[in-house]
Amino acid sequence: AQSVTQLGSHVSVSEGALVLLRCNYSSSVPPYLFWYVQYPNQGLQLLLKYTTGATLVKGINGFEAEFKKSETSFHLTKPSAHMSDAAEYFCAVIAGGYQKVTFGTGTKLQVIP
Amino acid sequence: KAGVTQTPRYLIKTRGQQVTLSCSPISGHRSVSWYQQTPGQGLQFLFEYFSETQRNKGNFPGRFSGRQFSNSRSEMNVSTLELGDSALYLCASSPTRDRGYNEQFFGPGTRLTVL
């Protein structure tokens, strides 16, 4: 079975500050990991993904995440927050080679001017 | 290339009624998945269709059903609506259903409100 835990349902940062959104996963097989962003009244947009290979993954809008197998983590970071980053972020995992995606409960990011 | 489209975008129904939601995947995509998003339960997988066959199913009651047509368009149906069915229903399409990773592209969702 696979699962995802996102620490912190709400995170507030100041504009220009570091963004760190935490995600830990559980999977009995090598996972594929994702971060999605959802803006109000919209669907999900893929930010970045880890499948195999390099453990530091760069995505869109300046976000990146590092896959750490020993810590079973896939935290999302961005060096400098922008007002437009305010949204809800979901960590997700696919394990076992199917399209059944398990999502975390989401983290709402607030950016304070 | 047009993205995933879902119709209608908003829907209001009353308890006991049934509802049908539609999803048109990106051209060439053969896999369609459905998700329910609620504030309390978050995003939960409903089912996935590939080539008109349901290949994966989440943990939802039989009131929730779906189908896929030969052109890959998909519909999901909820019968005997309950208040708890109020949610954003998201559809996602993927290009193939090979074993392993297939990126999913999400539509904007249908907001269902049950009164």
PDB file of C-alpha atoms in Angstrom:
ATOM      1  CA  ALA A   1       0.000   0.000   0.000  1.00  0.00           C
ATOM      2  CA  GLN A   2       1.120   3.546  -0.634  1.00  0.00           C
ATOM      3  CA  SER A   3       0.467   6.697   1.345  1.00  0.00           C
ATOM      4  CA  VAL A   4       1.542  10.294   1.506  1.00  0.00           C
ATOM      5  CA  THR A   5       1.751  12.598   4.512  1.00  0.00           C
ATOM      6  CA  GLN A   6       1.994  16.342   4.156  1.00  0.00           C
ATOM      7  CA  LEU A   7       3.033  18.156   7.287  1.00  0.00           C
ATOM      8  CA  GLY A   8       1.170  21.385   7.816  1.00  0.00           C
ATOM      9  CA  SER A   9      -2.182  22.076   6.216  1.00  0.00           C
ATOM     10  CA  HIS A  10      -1.376  25.788   6.130  1.00  0.00           C
ATOM     11  CA  VAL A  11       1.987  27.456   5.642  1.00  0.00           C
ATOM     12  CA  SER A  12       2.586  31.203   5.622  1.00  0.00           C
ATOM     13  CA  VAL A  13       5.730  32.827   4.300  1.00  0.00           C
ATOM     14  CA  SER A  14       6.731  36.383   3.551  1.00  0.00           C
ATOM     15  CA  GLU A  15       7.253  37.434  -0.024  1.00  0.00           C
ATOM     16  CA  GLY A  16      10.882  36.737  -0.904  1.00  0.00           C
ATOM     17  CA  ALA A  17      11.328  34.134   1.825  1.00  0.00           C
ATOM     18  CA  LEU A  18      12.132  30.467   1.394  1.00  0.00           C
ATOM     19  CA  VAL A  19       9.225  28.142   0.709  1.00  0.00           C
ATOM     20  CA  LEU A  20       9.445  24.660   2.240  1.00  0.00           C
ATOM     21  CA  LEU A  21       6.526  22.266   1.976  1.00  0.00           C
ATOM     22  CA  ARG A  22       7.034  18.862   3.533  1.00  0.00           C
ATOM     23  CA  CYS A  23       6.015  15.494   2.145  1.00  0.00           C
ATOM     24  CA  ASN A  24       6.758  12.004   3.409  1.00  0.00           C
ATOM     25  CA  TYR A  25       5.651   8.882   1.610  1.00  0.00           C
ATOM     26  CA  SER A  26       5.212   5.215   2.282  1.00  0.00           C
ATOM     27  CA  SER A  27       5.536   2.667  -0.459  1.00  0.00           C
ATOM     28  CA  SER A  28       6.512  -0.981  -0.640  1.00  0.00           C
ATOM     29  CA  VAL A  29       7.973  -0.538  -4.122  1.00  0.00           C
ATOM     30  CA  PRO A  30      10.063   2.225  -5.686  1.00  0.00           C
ATOM     31  CA  PRO A  31       7.674   5.141  -5.963  1.00  0.00           C
ATOM     32  CA  TYR A  32       7.035   7.765  -8.523  1.00  0.00           C
ATOM     33  CA  LEU A  33       6.500  11.058  -6.708  1.00  0.00           C
ATOM     34  CA  PHE A  34       4.825  14.265  -7.776  1.00  0.00           C
ATOM     35  CA  TRP A  35       3.972  17.735  -6.633  1.00  0.00           C
ATOM     36  CA  TYR A  36       0.864  19.378  -7.995  1.00  0.00           C
ATOM     37  CA  VAL A  37      -0.445  22.915  -7.510  1.00  0.00           C
ATOM     38  CA  GLN A  38      -4.091  23.922  -7.472  1.00  0.00           C
ATOM     39  CA  TYR A  39      -5.274  27.491  -7.812  1.00  0.00           C
ATOM     40  CA  PRO A  40      -8.798  28.397  -6.676  1.00  0.00           C
ATOM     41  CA  ASN A  41     -11.539  26.947  -8.857  1.00  0.00           C
ATOM     42  CA  GLN A  42      -9.037  25.195 -11.070  1.00  0.00           C
ATOM     43  CA  GLY A  43      -7.778  21.674 -11.608  1.00  0.00           C
ATOM     44  CA  LEU A  44      -4.359  20.400 -10.659  1.00  0.00           C
ATOM     45  CA  GLN A  45      -1.205  21.375 -12.505  1.00  0.00           C
ATOM     46  CA  LEU A  46       1.936  19.280 -12.351  1.00  0.00           C
ATOM     47  CA  LEU A  47       4.849  21.182 -10.795  1.00  0.00           C
ATOM     48  CA  LEU A  48       7.468  18.460 -10.937  1.00  0.00           C
ATOM     49  CA  LYS A  49       7.958  14.723 -10.805  1.00  0.00           C
ATOM     50  CA  TYR A  50      10.483  12.146  -9.693  1.00  0.00           C
ATOM     51  CA  THR A  51      10.549   8.814 -11.479  1.00  0.00           C
ATOM     52  CA  THR A  52      14.138   7.547 -11.619  1.00  0.00           C
ATOM     53  CA  GLY A  53      17.590   9.027 -11.889  1.00  0.00           C
ATOM     54  CA  ALA A  54      18.636  12.337 -10.400  1.00  0.00           C
ATOM     55  CA  THR A  55      17.158  12.821  -6.961  1.00  0.00           C
ATOM     56  CA  LEU A  56      17.031  16.622  -7.184  1.00  0.00           C
ATOM     57  CA  VAL A  57      14.183  17.497  -9.471  1.00  0.00           C
ATOM     58  CA  LYS A  58      13.514  20.933 -10.892  1.00  0.00           C
ATOM     59  CA  GLY A  59      10.053  21.975 -11.882  1.00  0.00           C
ATOM     60  CA  ILE A  60       8.143  24.939 -13.152  1.00  0.00           C
ATOM     61  CA  ASN A  61       7.959  28.366 -11.534  1.00  0.00           C
ATOM     62  CA  GLY A  62      11.302  27.929  -9.751  1.00  0.00           C
ATOM     63  CA  PHE A  63      10.248  25.013  -7.566  1.00  0.00           C
ATOM     64  CA  GLU A  64      12.384  21.984  -6.880  1.00  0.00           C
ATOM     65  CA  ALA A  65      12.199  18.869  -4.743  1.00  0.00           C
ATOM     66  CA  GLU A  66      14.663  16.299  -3.545  1.00  0.00           C
ATOM     67  CA  PHE A  67      13.902  12.603  -3.277  1.00  0.00           C
ATOM     68  CA  LYS A  68      15.505  11.182  -0.140  1.00  0.00           C
ATOM     69  CA  LYS A  69      14.959   7.459   0.041  1.00  0.00           C
ATOM     70  CA  SER A  70      16.541   7.085   3.483  1.00  0.00           C
ATOM     71  CA  GLU A  71      14.125   9.659   4.898  1.00  0.00           C
ATOM     72  CA  THR A  72      11.200   8.657   2.645  1.00  0.00           C
ATOM     73  CA  SER A  73      10.765  12.337   1.916  1.00  0.00           C
ATOM     74  CA  PHE A  74      10.094  14.505  -1.099  1.00  0.00           C
ATOM     75  CA  HIS A  75       9.999  18.078   0.215  1.00  0.00           C
ATOM     76  CA  LEU A  76       9.179  20.960  -2.109  1.00  0.00           C
ATOM     77  CA  THR A  77      11.244  24.145  -1.973  1.00  0.00           C
ATOM     78  CA  LYS A  78      11.515  27.496  -3.666  1.00  0.00           C
ATOM     79  CA  PRO A  79      14.233  29.982  -2.707  1.00  0.00           C
ATOM     80  CA  SER A  80      12.088  33.106  -2.904  1.00  0.00           C
ATOM     81  CA  ALA A  81       8.313  33.186  -2.578  1.00  0.00           C
ATOM     82  CA  HIS A  82       6.223  35.275  -4.918  1.00  0.00           C
ATOM     83  CA  MET A  83       2.667  36.444  -4.370  1.00  0.00           C
ATOM     84  CA  SER A  84       1.565  34.312  -7.310  1.00  0.00           C
ATOM     85  CA  ASP A  85       2.727  31.179  -5.460  1.00  0.00           C
ATOM     86  CA  ALA A  86      -0.255  31.390  -3.129  1.00  0.00           C
ATOM     87  CA  ALA A  87      -2.193  28.199  -3.838  1.00  0.00           C
ATOM     88  CA  GLU A  88      -2.732  24.702  -2.525  1.00  0.00           C
ATOM     89  CA  TYR A  89       0.011  22.162  -3.079  1.00  0.00           C
ATOM     90  CA  PHE A  90      -0.416  18.413  -3.204  1.00  0.00           C
ATOM     91  CA  CYS A  91       2.209  15.740  -2.930  1.00  0.00           C
ATOM     92  CA  ALA A  92       1.302  12.484  -4.658  1.00  0.00           C
ATOM     93  CA  VAL A  93       2.661   8.990  -5.194  1.00  0.00           C
ATOM     94  CA  ILE A  94       2.185   6.229  -7.723  1.00  0.00           C
ATOM     95  CA  ALA A  95       3.518   2.850  -6.767  1.00  0.00           C
ATOM     96  CA  GLY A  96       3.142  -0.441  -8.536  1.00  0.00           C
ATOM     97  CA  GLY A  97       2.855   0.872 -12.052  1.00  0.00           C
ATOM     98  CA  TYR A  98      -0.747   1.922 -12.268  1.00  0.00           C
ATOM     99  CA  GLN A  99      -2.616   5.163 -12.644  1.00  0.00           C
ATOM    100  CA  LYS A 100      -4.086   5.045  -9.170  1.00  0.00           C
ATOM    101  CA  VAL A 101      -2.605   8.139  -7.626  1.00  0.00           C
ATOM    102  CA  THR A 102      -2.584   8.665  -3.894  1.00  0.00           C
ATOM    103  CA  PHE A 103      -2.587  12.313  -2.893  1.00  0.00           C
ATOM    104  CA  GLY A 104      -1.613  13.957   0.324  1.00  0.00           C
ATOM    105  CA  THR A 105      -4.112  16.138   2.125  1.00  0.00           C
ATOM    106  CA  GLY A 106      -2.642  19.297   0.691  1.00  0.00           C
ATOM    107  CA  THR A 107      -0.861  22.352   2.045  1.00  0.00           C
ATOM    108  CA  LYS A 108      -2.278  25.814   1.498  1.00  0.00           C
ATOM    109  CA  LEU A 109       0.499  28.301   0.987  1.00  0.00           C
ATOM    110  CA  GLN A 110      -0.123  31.902   1.954  1.00  0.00           C
ATOM    111  CA  VAL A 111       2.371  34.543   0.835  1.00  0.00           C
ATOM    112  CA  ILE A 112       2.416  37.681   2.932  1.00  0.00           C
ATOM    113  CA  PRO A 113       3.475  40.908   1.231  1.00  0.00           C
TER     114      PRO A 113
ATOM    115  CA  LYS B   1      -3.661  20.918 -28.256  1.00  0.00           C
ATOM    116  CA  ALA B   2      -6.811  21.427 -26.247  1.00  0.00           C
ATOM    117  CA  GLY B   3      -6.693  20.397 -22.606  1.00  0.00           C
ATOM    118  CA  VAL B   4      -9.017  18.172 -20.656  1.00  0.00           C
ATOM    119  CA  THR B   5     -12.528  19.551 -20.660  1.00  0.00           C
ATOM    120  CA  GLN B   6     -15.254  18.798 -18.163  1.00  0.00           C
ATOM    121  CA  THR B   7     -18.919  19.614 -18.403  1.00  0.00           C
ATOM    122  CA  PRO B   8     -20.774  21.055 -16.743  1.00  0.00           C
ATOM    123  CA  ARG B   9     -18.515  23.187 -14.578  1.00  0.00           C
ATOM    124  CA  TYR B  10     -21.145  23.701 -11.905  1.00  0.00           C
ATOM    125  CA  LEU B  11     -24.135  21.624 -10.965  1.00  0.00           C
ATOM    126  CA  ILE B  12     -26.764  21.812  -8.239  1.00  0.00           C
ATOM    127  CA  LYS B  13     -28.875  18.784  -7.428  1.00  0.00           C
ATOM    128  CA  THR B  14     -31.101  17.652  -4.598  1.00  0.00           C
ATOM    129  CA  ARG B  15     -30.796  14.551  -2.460  1.00  0.00           C
ATOM    130  CA  GLY B  16     -32.015  11.406  -4.141  1.00  0.00           C
ATOM    131  CA  GLN B  17     -31.438  12.632  -7.668  1.00  0.00           C
ATOM    132  CA  GLN B  18     -28.815  11.256  -9.983  1.00  0.00           C
ATOM    133  CA  VAL B  19     -26.177  13.126 -11.943  1.00  0.00           C
ATOM    134  CA  THR B  20     -23.933  12.504 -14.923  1.00  0.00           C
ATOM    135  CA  LEU B  21     -20.640  14.315 -15.407  1.00  0.00           C
ATOM    136  CA  SER B  22     -18.681  14.340 -18.636  1.00  0.00           C
ATOM    137  CA  CYS B  23     -14.977  14.435 -19.403  1.00  0.00           C
ATOM    138  CA  SER B  24     -13.264  14.844 -22.756  1.00  0.00           C
ATOM    139  CA  PRO B  25      -9.591  13.885 -22.574  1.00  0.00           C
ATOM    140  CA  ILE B  26      -6.737  15.410 -24.490  1.00  0.00           C
ATOM    141  CA  SER B  27      -6.749  14.168 -28.071  1.00  0.00           C
ATOM    142  CA  GLY B  28      -4.857  10.887 -28.296  1.00  0.00           C
ATOM    143  CA  HIS B  29      -5.096  10.115 -24.589  1.00  0.00           C
ATOM    144  CA  ARG B  30      -6.701   6.762 -23.883  1.00  0.00           C
ATOM    145  CA  SER B  31      -6.700   6.650 -20.100  1.00  0.00           C
ATOM    146  CA  VAL B  32      -9.172   8.669 -18.052  1.00  0.00           C
ATOM    147  CA  SER B  33      -9.227   8.797 -14.274  1.00  0.00           C
ATOM    148  CA  TRP B  34     -11.756  10.387 -11.936  1.00  0.00           C
ATOM    149  CA  TYR B  35     -11.151  11.899  -8.527  1.00  0.00           C
ATOM    150  CA  GLN B  36     -13.388  13.367  -5.848  1.00  0.00           C
ATOM    151  CA  GLN B  37     -12.096  16.352  -3.909  1.00  0.00           C
ATOM    152  CA  THR B  38     -13.705  17.441  -0.648  1.00  0.00           C
ATOM    153  CA  PRO B  39     -12.417  19.618   2.198  1.00  0.00           C
ATOM    154  CA  GLY B  40     -12.703  16.745   4.662  1.00  0.00           C
ATOM    155  CA  GLN B  41     -11.361  13.814   2.644  1.00  0.00           C
ATOM    156  CA  GLY B  42      -9.083  15.595   0.217  1.00  0.00           C
ATOM    157  CA  LEU B  43      -8.468  14.073  -3.196  1.00  0.00           C
ATOM    158  CA  GLN B  44      -9.672  10.511  -3.540  1.00  0.00           C
ATOM    159  CA  PHE B  45      -9.353   8.222  -6.522  1.00  0.00           C
ATOM    160  CA  LEU B  46     -12.658   7.000  -7.935  1.00  0.00           C
ATOM    161  CA  PHE B  47     -11.783   4.906 -10.982  1.00  0.00           C
ATOM    162  CA  GLU B  48      -9.718   4.719 -14.137  1.00  0.00           C
ATOM    163  CA  TYR B  49     -10.778   3.708 -17.625  1.00  0.00           C
ATOM    164  CA  PHE B  50      -8.661   2.611 -20.508  1.00  0.00           C
ATOM    165  CA  SER B  51     -10.012   1.526 -23.881  1.00  0.00           C
ATOM    166  CA  GLU B  52     -13.570   1.456 -22.538  1.00  0.00           C
ATOM    167  CA  THR B  53     -12.622  -0.856 -19.651  1.00  0.00           C
ATOM    168  CA  GLN B  54     -12.475   0.003 -15.987  1.00  0.00           C
ATOM    169  CA  ARG B  55      -8.979  -0.979 -14.920  1.00  0.00           C
ATOM    170  CA  ASN B  56      -8.725   0.484 -11.417  1.00  0.00           C
ATOM    171  CA  LYS B  57     -11.307   1.325  -8.825  1.00  0.00           C
ATOM    172  CA  GLY B  58     -11.166   3.257  -5.595  1.00  0.00           C
ATOM    173  CA  ASN B  59     -13.082   2.657  -2.421  1.00  0.00           C
ATOM    174  CA  PHE B  60     -16.438   4.213  -3.256  1.00  0.00           C
ATOM    175  CA  PRO B  61     -19.939   2.742  -3.042  1.00  0.00           C
ATOM    176  CA  GLY B  62     -21.686   1.315  -6.060  1.00  0.00           C
ATOM    177  CA  ARG B  63     -23.693   4.528  -6.465  1.00  0.00           C
ATOM    178  CA  PHE B  64     -20.629   5.854  -8.223  1.00  0.00           C
ATOM    179  CA  SER B  65     -20.130   4.428 -11.683  1.00  0.00           C
ATOM    180  CA  GLY B  66     -18.500   5.396 -14.902  1.00  0.00           C
ATOM    181  CA  ARG B  67     -17.941   4.454 -18.461  1.00  0.00           C
ATOM    182  CA  GLN B  68     -15.705   5.297 -21.359  1.00  0.00           C
ATOM    183  CA  PHE B  69     -16.659   5.554 -24.990  1.00  0.00           C
ATOM    184  CA  SER B  70     -14.737   4.484 -28.069  1.00  0.00           C
ATOM    185  CA  ASN B  71     -13.529   8.055 -28.577  1.00  0.00           C
ATOM    186  CA  SER B  72     -12.070   7.975 -25.018  1.00  0.00           C
ATOM    187  CA  ARG B  73     -14.612  10.430 -23.661  1.00  0.00           C
ATOM    188  CA  SER B  74     -15.774   9.392 -20.236  1.00  0.00           C
ATOM    189  CA  GLU B  75     -18.790   9.915 -18.053  1.00  0.00           C
ATOM    190  CA  MET B  76     -19.306   9.294 -14.396  1.00  0.00           C
ATOM    191  CA  ASN B  77     -22.686   8.837 -12.796  1.00  0.00           C
ATOM    192  CA  VAL B  78     -23.754   9.202  -9.213  1.00  0.00           C
ATOM    193  CA  SER B  79     -27.147   7.811  -8.328  1.00  0.00           C
ATOM    194  CA  THR B  80     -29.265   8.559  -5.275  1.00  0.00           C
ATOM    195  CA  LEU B  81     -27.277  11.630  -4.365  1.00  0.00           C
ATOM    196  CA  GLU B  82     -26.392  12.304  -0.748  1.00  0.00           C
ATOM    197  CA  LEU B  83     -25.340  15.562   0.869  1.00  0.00           C
ATOM    198  CA  GLY B  84     -21.859  14.141   1.303  1.00  0.00           C
ATOM    199  CA  ASP B  85     -21.471  13.806  -2.443  1.00  0.00           C
ATOM    200  CA  SER B  86     -21.025  17.556  -2.701  1.00  0.00           C
ATOM    201  CA  ALA B  87     -17.513  17.908  -4.048  1.00  0.00           C
ATOM    202  CA  LEU B  88     -15.274  18.942  -6.878  1.00  0.00           C
ATOM    203  CA  TYR B  89     -15.004  16.052  -9.318  1.00  0.00           C
ATOM    204  CA  LEU B  90     -11.791  16.060 -11.284  1.00  0.00           C
ATOM    205  CA  CYS B  91     -11.018  14.148 -14.436  1.00  0.00           C
ATOM    206  CA  ALA B  92      -7.485  13.422 -15.602  1.00  0.00           C
ATOM    207  CA  SER B  93      -6.259  11.928 -18.849  1.00  0.00           C
ATOM    208  CA  SER B  94      -3.040  10.107 -19.705  1.00  0.00           C
ATOM    209  CA  PRO B  95      -1.550   9.167 -23.058  1.00  0.00           C
ATOM    210  CA  THR B  96      -1.181   5.445 -22.436  1.00  0.00           C
ATOM    211  CA  ARG B  97      -1.653   2.857 -19.790  1.00  0.00           C
ATOM    212  CA  ASP B  98       1.739   1.207 -19.927  1.00  0.00           C
ATOM    213  CA  ARG B  99       2.968  -0.209 -16.676  1.00  0.00           C
ATOM    214  CA  GLY B 100       4.794   2.533 -14.914  1.00  0.00           C
ATOM    215  CA  TYR B 101       4.499   6.254 -14.945  1.00  0.00           C
ATOM    216  CA  ASN B 102       2.054   8.007 -17.204  1.00  0.00           C
ATOM    217  CA  GLU B 103       1.643  11.690 -16.494  1.00  0.00           C
ATOM    218  CA  GLN B 104      -1.903  12.759 -15.789  1.00  0.00           C
ATOM    219  CA  PHE B 105      -3.349  16.000 -17.076  1.00  0.00           C
ATOM    220  CA  PHE B 106      -6.232  17.368 -15.072  1.00  0.00           C
ATOM    221  CA  GLY B 107      -9.357  19.164 -16.155  1.00  0.00           C
ATOM    222  CA  PRO B 108     -10.818  22.122 -14.254  1.00  0.00           C
ATOM    223  CA  GLY B 109     -13.385  19.951 -12.498  1.00  0.00           C
ATOM    224  CA  THR B 110     -17.127  19.922 -12.026  1.00  0.00           C
ATOM    225  CA  ARG B 111     -18.381  21.466  -8.800  1.00  0.00           C
ATOM    226  CA  LEU B 112     -21.367  19.436  -7.616  1.00  0.00           C
ATOM    227  CA  THR B 113     -23.558  20.793  -4.858  1.00  0.00           C
ATOM    228  CA  VAL B 114     -26.210  18.534  -3.347  1.00  0.00           C
ATOM    229  CA  LEU B 115     -29.008  20.283  -1.444  1.00  0.00           C
TER     230      LEU B 115
END
